[in-house]
mmCIF file of C-alpha atoms in Angstrom:
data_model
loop_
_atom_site.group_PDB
_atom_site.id
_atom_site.type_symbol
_atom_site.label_atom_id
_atom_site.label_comp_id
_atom_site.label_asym_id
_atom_site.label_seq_id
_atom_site.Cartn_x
_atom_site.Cartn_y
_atom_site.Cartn_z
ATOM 1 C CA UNK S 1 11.951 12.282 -18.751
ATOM 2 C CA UNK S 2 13.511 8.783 -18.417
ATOM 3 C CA UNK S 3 12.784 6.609 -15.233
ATOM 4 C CA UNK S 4 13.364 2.894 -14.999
ATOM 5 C CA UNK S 5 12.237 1.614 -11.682
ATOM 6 C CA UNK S 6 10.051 -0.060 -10.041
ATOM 7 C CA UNK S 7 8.082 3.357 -8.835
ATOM 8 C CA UNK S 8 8.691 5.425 -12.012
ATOM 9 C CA UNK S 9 6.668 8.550 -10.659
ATOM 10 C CA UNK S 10 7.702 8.941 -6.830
ATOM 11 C CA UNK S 11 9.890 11.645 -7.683
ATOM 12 C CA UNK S 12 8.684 13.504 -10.353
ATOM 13 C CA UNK S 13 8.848 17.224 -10.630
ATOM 14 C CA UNK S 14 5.864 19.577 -11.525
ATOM 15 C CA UNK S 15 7.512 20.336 -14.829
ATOM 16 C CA UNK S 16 7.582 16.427 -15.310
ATOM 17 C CA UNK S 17 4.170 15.504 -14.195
ATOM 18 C CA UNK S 18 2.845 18.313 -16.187
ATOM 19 C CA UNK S 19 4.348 16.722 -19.434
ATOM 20 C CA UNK S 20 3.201 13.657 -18.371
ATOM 21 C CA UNK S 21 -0.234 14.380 -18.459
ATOM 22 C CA UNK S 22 -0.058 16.581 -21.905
ATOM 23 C CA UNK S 23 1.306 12.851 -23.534
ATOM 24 C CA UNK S 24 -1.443 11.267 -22.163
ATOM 25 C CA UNK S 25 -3.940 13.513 -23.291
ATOM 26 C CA UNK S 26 -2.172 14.247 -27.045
ATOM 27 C CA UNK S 27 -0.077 10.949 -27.176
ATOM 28 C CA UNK S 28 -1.945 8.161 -28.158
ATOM 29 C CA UNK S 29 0.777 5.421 -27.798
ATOM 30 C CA UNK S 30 2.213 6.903 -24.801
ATOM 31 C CA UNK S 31 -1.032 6.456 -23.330
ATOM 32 C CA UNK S 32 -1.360 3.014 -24.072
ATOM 33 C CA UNK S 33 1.790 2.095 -22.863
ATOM 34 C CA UNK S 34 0.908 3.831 -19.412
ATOM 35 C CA UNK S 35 -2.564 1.900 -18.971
ATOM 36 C CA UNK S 36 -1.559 -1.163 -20.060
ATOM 37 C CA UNK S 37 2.045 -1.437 -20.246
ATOM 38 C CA UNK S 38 3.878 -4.192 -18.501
ATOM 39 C CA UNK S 39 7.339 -3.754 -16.374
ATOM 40 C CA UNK S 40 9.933 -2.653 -19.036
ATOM 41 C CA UNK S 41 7.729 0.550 -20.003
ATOM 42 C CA UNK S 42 9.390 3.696 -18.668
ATOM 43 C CA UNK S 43 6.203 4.473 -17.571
ATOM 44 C CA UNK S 44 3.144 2.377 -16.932
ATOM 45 C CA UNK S 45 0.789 1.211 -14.178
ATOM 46 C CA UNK S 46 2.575 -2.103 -13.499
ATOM 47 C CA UNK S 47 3.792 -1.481 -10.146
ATOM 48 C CA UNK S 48 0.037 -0.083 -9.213
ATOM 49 C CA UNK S 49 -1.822 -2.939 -11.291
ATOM 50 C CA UNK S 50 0.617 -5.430 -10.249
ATOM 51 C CA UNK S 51 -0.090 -5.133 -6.261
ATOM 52 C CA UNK S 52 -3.887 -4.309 -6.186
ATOM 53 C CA UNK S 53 -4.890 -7.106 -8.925
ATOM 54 C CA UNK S 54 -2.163 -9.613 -6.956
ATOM 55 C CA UNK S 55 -4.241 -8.621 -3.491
ATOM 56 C CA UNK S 56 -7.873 -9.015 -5.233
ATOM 57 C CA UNK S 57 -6.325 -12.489 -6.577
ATOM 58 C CA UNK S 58 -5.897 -13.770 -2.509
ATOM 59 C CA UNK S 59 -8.613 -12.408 -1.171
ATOM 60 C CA UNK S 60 -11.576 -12.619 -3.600
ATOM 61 C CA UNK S 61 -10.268 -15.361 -5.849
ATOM 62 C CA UNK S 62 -11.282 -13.047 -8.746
ATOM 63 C CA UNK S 63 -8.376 -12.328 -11.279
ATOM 64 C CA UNK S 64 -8.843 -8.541 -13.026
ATOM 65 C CA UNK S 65 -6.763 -9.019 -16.499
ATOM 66 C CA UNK S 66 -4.167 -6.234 -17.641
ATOM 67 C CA UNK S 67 -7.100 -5.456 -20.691
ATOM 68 C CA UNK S 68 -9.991 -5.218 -18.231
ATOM 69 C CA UNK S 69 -7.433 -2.919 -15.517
ATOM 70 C CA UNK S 70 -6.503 -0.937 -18.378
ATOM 71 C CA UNK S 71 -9.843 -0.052 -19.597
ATOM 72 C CA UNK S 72 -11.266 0.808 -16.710
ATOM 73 C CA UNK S 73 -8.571 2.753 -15.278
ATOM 74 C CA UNK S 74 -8.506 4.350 -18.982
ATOM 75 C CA UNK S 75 -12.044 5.315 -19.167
ATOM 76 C CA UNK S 76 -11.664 6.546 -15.458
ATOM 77 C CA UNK S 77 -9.051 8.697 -16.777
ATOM 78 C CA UNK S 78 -10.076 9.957 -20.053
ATOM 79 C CA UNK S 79 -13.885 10.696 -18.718
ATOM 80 C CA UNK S 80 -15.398 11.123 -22.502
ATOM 81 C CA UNK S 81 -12.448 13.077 -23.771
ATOM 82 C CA UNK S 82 -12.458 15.690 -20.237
ATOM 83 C CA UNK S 83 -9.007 14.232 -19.011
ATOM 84 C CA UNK S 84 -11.197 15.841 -15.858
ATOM 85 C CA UNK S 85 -9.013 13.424 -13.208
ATOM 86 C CA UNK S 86 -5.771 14.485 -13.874
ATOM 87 C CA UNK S 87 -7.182 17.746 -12.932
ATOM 88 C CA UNK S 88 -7.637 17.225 -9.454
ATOM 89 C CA UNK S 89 -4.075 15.931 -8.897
ATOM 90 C CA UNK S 90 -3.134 18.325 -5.860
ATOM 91 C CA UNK S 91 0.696 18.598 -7.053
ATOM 92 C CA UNK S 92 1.951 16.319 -4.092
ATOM 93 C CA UNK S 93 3.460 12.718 -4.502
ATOM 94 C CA UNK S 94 2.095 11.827 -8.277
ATOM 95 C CA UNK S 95 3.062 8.441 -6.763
ATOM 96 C CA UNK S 96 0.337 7.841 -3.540
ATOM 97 C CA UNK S 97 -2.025 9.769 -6.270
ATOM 98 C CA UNK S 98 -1.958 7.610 -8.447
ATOM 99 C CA UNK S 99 -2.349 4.341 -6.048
ATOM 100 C CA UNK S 100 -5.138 6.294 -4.508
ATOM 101 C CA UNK S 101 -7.391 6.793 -7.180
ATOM 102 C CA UNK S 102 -7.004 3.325 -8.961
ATOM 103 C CA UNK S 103 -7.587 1.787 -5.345
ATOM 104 C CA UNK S 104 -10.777 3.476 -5.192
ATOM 105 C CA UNK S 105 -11.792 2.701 -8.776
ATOM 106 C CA UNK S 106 -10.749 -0.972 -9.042
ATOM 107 C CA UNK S 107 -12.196 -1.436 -5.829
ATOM 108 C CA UNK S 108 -15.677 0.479 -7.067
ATOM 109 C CA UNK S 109 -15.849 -1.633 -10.110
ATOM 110 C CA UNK S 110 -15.809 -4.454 -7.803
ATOM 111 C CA UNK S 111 -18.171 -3.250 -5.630
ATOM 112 C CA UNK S 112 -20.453 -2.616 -8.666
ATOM 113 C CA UNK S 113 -19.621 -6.299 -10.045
ATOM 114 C CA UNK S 114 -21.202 -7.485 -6.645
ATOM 115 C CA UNK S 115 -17.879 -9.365 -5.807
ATOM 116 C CA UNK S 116 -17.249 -7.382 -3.044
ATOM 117 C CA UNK S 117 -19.891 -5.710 -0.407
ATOM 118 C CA UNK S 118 -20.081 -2.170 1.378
ATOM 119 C CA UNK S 119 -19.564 -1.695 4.414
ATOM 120 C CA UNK S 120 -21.894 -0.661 6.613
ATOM 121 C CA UNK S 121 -20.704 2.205 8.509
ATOM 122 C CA UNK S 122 -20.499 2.207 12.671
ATOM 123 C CA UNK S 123 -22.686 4.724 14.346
ATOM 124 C CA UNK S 124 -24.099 4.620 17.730
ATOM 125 C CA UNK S 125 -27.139 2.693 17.558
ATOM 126 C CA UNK S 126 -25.635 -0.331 15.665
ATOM 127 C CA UNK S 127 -22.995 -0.173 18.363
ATOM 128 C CA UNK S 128 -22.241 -1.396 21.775
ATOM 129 C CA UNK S 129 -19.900 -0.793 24.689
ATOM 130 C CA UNK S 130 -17.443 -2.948 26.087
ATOM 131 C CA UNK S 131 -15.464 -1.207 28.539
ATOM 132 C CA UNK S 132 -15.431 -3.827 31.235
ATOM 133 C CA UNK S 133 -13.145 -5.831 29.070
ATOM 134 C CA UNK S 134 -10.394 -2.820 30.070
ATOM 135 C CA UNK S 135 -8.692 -1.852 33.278
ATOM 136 C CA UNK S 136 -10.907 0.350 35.293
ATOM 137 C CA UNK S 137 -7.510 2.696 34.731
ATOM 138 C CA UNK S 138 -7.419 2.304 31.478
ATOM 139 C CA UNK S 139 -11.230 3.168 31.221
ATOM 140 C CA UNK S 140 -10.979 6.373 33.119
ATOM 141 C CA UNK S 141 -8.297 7.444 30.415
ATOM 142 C CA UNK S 142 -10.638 6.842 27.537
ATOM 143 C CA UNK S 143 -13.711 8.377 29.128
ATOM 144 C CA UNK S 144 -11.780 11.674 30.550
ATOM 145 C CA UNK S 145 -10.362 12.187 27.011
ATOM 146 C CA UNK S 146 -13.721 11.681 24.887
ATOM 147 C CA UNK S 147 -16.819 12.660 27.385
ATOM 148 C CA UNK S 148 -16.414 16.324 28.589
ATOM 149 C CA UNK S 149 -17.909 16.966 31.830
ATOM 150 C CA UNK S 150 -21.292 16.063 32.609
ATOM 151 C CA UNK S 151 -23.521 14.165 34.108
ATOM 152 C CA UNK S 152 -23.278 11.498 31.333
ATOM 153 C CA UNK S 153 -19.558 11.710 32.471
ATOM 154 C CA UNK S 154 -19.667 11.004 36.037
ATOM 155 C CA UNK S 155 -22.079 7.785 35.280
ATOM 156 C CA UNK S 156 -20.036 6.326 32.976
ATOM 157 C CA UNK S 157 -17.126 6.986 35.762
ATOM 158 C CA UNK S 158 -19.273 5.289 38.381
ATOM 159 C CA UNK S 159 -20.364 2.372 36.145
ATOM 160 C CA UNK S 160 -16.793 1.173 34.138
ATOM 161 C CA UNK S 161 -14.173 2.950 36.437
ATOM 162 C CA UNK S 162 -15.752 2.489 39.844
ATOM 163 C CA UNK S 163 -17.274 -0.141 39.115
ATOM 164 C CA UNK S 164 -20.044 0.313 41.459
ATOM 165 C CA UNK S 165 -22.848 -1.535 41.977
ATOM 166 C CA UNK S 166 -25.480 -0.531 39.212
ATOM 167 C CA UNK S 167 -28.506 -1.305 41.887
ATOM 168 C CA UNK S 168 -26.264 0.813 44.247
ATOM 169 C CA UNK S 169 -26.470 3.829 41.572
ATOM 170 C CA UNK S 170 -29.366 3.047 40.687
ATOM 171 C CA UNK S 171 -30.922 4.050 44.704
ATOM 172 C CA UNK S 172 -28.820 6.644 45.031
ATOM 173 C CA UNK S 173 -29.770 8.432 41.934
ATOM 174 C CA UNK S 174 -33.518 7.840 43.111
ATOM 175 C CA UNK S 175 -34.507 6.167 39.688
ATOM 176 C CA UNK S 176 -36.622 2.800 39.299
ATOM 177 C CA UNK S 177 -35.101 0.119 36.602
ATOM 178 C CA UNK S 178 -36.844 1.614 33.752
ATOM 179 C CA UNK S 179 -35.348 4.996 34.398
ATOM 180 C CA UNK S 180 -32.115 4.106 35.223
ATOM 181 C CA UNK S 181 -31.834 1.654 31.744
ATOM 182 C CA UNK S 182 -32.458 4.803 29.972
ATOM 183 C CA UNK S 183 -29.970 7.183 31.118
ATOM 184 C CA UNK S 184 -27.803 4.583 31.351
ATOM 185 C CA UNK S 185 -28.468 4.015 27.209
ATOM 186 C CA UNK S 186 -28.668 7.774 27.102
ATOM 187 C CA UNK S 187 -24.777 8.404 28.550
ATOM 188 C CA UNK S 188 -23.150 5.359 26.499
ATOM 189 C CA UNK S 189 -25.089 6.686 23.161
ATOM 190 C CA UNK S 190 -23.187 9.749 23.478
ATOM 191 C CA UNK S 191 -20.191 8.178 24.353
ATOM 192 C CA UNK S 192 -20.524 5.589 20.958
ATOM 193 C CA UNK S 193 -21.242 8.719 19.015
ATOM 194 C CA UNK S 194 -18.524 10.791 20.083
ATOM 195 C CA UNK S 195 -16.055 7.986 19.359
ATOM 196 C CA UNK S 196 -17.330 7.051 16.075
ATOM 197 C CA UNK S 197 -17.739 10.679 14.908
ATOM 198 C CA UNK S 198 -14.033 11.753 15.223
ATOM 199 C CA UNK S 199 -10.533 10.745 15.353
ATOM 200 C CA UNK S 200 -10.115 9.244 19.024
ATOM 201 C CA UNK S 201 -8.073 5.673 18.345
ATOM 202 C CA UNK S 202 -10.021 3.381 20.821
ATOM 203 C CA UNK S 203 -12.629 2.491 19.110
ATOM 204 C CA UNK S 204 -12.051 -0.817 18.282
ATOM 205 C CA UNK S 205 -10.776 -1.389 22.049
ATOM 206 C CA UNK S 206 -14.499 -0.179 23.582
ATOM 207 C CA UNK S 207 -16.936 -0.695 21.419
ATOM 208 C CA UNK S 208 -18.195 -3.397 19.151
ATOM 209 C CA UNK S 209 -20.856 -4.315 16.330
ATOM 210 C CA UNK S 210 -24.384 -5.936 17.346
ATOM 211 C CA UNK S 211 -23.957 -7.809 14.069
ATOM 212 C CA UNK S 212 -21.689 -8.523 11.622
ATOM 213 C CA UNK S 213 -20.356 -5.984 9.054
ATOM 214 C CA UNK S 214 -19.505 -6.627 5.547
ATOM 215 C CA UNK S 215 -15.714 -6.262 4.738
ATOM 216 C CA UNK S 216 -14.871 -4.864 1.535
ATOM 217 C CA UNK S 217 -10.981 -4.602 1.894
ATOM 218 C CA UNK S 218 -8.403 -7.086 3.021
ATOM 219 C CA UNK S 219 -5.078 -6.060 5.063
ATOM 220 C CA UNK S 220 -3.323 -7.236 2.042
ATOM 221 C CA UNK S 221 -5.068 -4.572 -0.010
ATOM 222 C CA UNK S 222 -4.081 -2.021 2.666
ATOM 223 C CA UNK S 223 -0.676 -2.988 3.429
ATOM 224 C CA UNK S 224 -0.277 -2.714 -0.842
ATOM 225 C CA UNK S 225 -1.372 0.871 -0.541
ATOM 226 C CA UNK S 226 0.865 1.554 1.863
ATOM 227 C CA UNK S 227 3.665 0.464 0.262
ATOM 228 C CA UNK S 228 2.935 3.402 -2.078
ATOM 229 C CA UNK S 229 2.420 5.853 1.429
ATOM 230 C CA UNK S 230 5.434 7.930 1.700
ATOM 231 C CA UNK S 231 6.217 8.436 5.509
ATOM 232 C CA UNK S 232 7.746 11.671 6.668
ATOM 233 C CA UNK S 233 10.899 10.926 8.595
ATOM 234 C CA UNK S 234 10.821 14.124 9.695
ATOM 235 C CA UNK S 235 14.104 13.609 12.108
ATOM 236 C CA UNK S 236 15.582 12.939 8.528
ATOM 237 C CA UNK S 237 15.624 16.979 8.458
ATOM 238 C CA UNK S 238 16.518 17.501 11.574
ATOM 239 C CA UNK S 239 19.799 15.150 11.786
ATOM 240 C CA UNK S 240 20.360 15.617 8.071
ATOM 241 C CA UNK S 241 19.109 13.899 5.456
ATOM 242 C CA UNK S 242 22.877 12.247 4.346
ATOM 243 C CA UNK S 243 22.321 10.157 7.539
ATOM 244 C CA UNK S 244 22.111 6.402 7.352
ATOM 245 C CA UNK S 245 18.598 5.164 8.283
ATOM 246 C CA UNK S 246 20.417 3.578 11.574
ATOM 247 C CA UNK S 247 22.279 6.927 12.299
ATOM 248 C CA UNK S 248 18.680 8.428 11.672
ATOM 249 C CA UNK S 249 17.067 5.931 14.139
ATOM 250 C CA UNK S 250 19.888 6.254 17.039
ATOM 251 C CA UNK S 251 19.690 10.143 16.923
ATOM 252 C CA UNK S 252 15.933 10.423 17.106
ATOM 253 C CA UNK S 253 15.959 7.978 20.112
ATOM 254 C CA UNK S 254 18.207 10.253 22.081
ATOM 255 C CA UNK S 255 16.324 13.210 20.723
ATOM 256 C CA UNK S 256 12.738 11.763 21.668
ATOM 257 C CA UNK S 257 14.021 10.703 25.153
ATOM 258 C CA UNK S 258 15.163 14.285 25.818
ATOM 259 C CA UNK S 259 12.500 15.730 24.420
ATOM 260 C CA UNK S 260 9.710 14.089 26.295
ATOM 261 C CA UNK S 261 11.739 14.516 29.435
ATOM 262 C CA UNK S 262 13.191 18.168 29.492
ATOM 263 C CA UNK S 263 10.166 19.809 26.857
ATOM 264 C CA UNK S 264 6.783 18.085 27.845
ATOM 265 C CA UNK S 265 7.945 17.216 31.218
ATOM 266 C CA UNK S 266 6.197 13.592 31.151
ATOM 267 C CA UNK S 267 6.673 11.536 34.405
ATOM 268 C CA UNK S 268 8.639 8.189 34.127
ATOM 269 C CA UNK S 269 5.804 5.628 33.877
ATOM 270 C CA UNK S 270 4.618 7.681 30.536
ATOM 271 C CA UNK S 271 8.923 8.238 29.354
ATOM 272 C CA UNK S 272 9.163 4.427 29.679
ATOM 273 C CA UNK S 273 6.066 3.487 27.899
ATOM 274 C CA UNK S 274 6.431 5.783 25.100
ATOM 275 C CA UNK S 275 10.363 5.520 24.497
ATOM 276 C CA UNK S 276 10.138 1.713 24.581
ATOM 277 C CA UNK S 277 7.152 1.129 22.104
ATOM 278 C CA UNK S 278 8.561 3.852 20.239
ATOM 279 C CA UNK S 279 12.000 1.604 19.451
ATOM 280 C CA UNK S 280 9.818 -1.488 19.110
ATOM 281 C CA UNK S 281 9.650 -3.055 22.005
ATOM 282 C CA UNK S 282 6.457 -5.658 22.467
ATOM 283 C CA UNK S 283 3.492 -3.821 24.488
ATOM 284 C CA UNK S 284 3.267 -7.215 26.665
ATOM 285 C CA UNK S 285 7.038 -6.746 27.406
ATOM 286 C CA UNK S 286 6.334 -3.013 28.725
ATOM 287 C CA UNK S 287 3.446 -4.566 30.450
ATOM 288 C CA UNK S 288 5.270 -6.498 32.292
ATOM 289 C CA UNK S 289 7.864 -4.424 33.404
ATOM 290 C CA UNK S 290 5.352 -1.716 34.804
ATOM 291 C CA UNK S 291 3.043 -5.060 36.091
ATOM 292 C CA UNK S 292 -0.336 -3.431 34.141
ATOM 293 C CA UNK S 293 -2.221 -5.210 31.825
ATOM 294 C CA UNK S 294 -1.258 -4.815 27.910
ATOM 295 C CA UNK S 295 -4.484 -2.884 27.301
ATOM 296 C CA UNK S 296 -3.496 0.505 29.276
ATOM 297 C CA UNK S 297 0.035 -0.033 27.638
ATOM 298 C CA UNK S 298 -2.165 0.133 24.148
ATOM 299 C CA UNK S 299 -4.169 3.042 25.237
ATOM 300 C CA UNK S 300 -1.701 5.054 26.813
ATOM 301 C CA UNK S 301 0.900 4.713 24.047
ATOM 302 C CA UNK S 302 -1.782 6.030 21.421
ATOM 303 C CA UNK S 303 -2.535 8.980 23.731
ATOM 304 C CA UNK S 304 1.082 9.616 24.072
ATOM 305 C CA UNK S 305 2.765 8.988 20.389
ATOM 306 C CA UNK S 306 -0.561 12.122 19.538
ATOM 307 C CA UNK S 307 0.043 14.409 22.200
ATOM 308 C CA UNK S 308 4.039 13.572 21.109
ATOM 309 C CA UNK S 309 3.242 14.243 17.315
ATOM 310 C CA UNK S 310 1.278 17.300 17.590
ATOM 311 C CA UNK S 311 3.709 18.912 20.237
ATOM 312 C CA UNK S 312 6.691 18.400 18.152
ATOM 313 C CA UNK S 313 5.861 19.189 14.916
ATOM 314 C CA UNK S 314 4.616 22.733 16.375
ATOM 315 C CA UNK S 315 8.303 22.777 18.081
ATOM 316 C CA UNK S 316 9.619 21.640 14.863
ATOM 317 C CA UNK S 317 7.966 24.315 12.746
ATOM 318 C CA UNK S 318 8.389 27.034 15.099
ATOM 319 C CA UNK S 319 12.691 26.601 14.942
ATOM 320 C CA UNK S 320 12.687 26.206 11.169
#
């Protein structure tokens, strides 16, 4: 079991990572060397230590040492002699395992060293709406795919997409201010709750906090785990894995034009939108070729690249 990279466990196999936890558990040096190693051990937590203590460093001007990582990842580990951790290791990428749970440990011990703060979670009532701020188009997008039908619906369609008068409404509903205030809170409650309750991705775009929250996490820390996030290319197994990443690329364009063309049958506005911020292009750039704002570019590409996902990975399974 020799490895001498910079990410020694991305491609271990289950025979591996199964001897790699008996050394840690009978081993004692080995497991030194693994919590507290530095970059010439075949394998340690350098890499892992290396990013998230680098991270803490520029945002939180606190420095974690490699004794204090070590020890804490150790005793996270070794859980009074239970080795209970390595137990719940699914038998996926040992790799984004391994970031995952020292992320979420380092970043508890800071938590519990009051350096950082938790975040206090969004939910409807420390919420509010800001629709206006989008296209009346782009609105009527977002509220169609999270509201079903309904009478909290149809105001909500009346209020941000038609944006009719709210005295207007108000008459023609035959309510008095008071009244009106309340189903209007009613309808955008249920809206907030729907959105913060499941996967939709416009939340930040339509609703905001009343105060401020807390952050716990910087980008930095983020973009470190994902450094560690192996992405499915899936078009990798579909053009061949031997492919160069730019033969890769240049395939899957003509594949995902075709595809969303001849399969799902999407009109041109949605081909162009998708296609181009698919290879990159700048959403202001599509915006401007299609003369819409950059917001319904941003909403309708999200919609699109999910309904794209889901529908070809069912294709793709279904011809393998």
């Amino acid at each position: 079991m020799t490895r001498n990279n910079k990410r020694p466990f991305s491609s271990l196999g289950p025979e591996e990572v199964k001897n790699l936890f008996h050394r840690l558990k009978t081993d004692e040096k080995f497991c030194r060397s693994f919590f507290f190693g530095g970059e010439n051990e075949t394998f340690s937590m350098y890499q892992i230590r290396k990013y998230i203590t680098g991270c803490v460093v520029s945002t939180y001007k606190y420095h974690i040492s490699k004794e204090d990582f070590g020890t804490i990842m150790y005793e996270k580990f070794w859980d009074d002699g239970t080795w209970h951790v390595l137990d719940t290791f699914s038998g996926k990428s040992l790799d984004n395992w391994l970031f995952t749970v020292t992320f979420h440990t380092i970043t508890g011990y800071l938590k519990e060293q009051r350096i950082i703060k938790d975040v206090r979670q969004r939910t409807a009532k420390n919420t509010k709406v800001m629709l206006k701020k989008q296209t009346p188009e782009g609105c009527k997008m977002i509220i169609d795919e999270v509201m079903p039908k309904g009478e909290d619906r149809d105001l909500l369609i009346k209020i941000y997409v038609e944006r009719e008068n709210e005295d207007l409404i108000m008459k023609a509903m035959k309510m008095d201010s008071n009244e009106f205030k309340k189903v209007k809170e009613m309808a955008e409650h249920y809206f907030k709750f729907r959105l913060v309750n499941s996967n939709y991705v416009y939340e930040e775009y339509v609703i905001t906090d009343k105060s401020p929250r807390c952050v716990t996490t910087s980008v930095d820390l983020e973009d470190a785990m994902g450094m560690f996030v192996q992405t499915d290319n899936i078009f990798s197994d579909v053009f061949g894995v031997n492919l160069a990443n730019g033969e890769v690329e240049a395939r899957a364009m003509d594949f995902i034009s075709n595809f969303v063309t001849n399969i799902l049958q999407w009109n041109e506005r949605d081909i162009f939108i998708f296609t181009e911020r698919r290879k990159g292009t700048k959403p202001t750039d599509v915006a401007k070729a299609l003369g819409c704002r950059r917001d319904y570019v941003d909403t309708r590409y999200s919609r699109l690249n999910a309904i794209f996902d889901e529908k070809f990975r069912l294709w793709w399974y279904s011809h393998t």
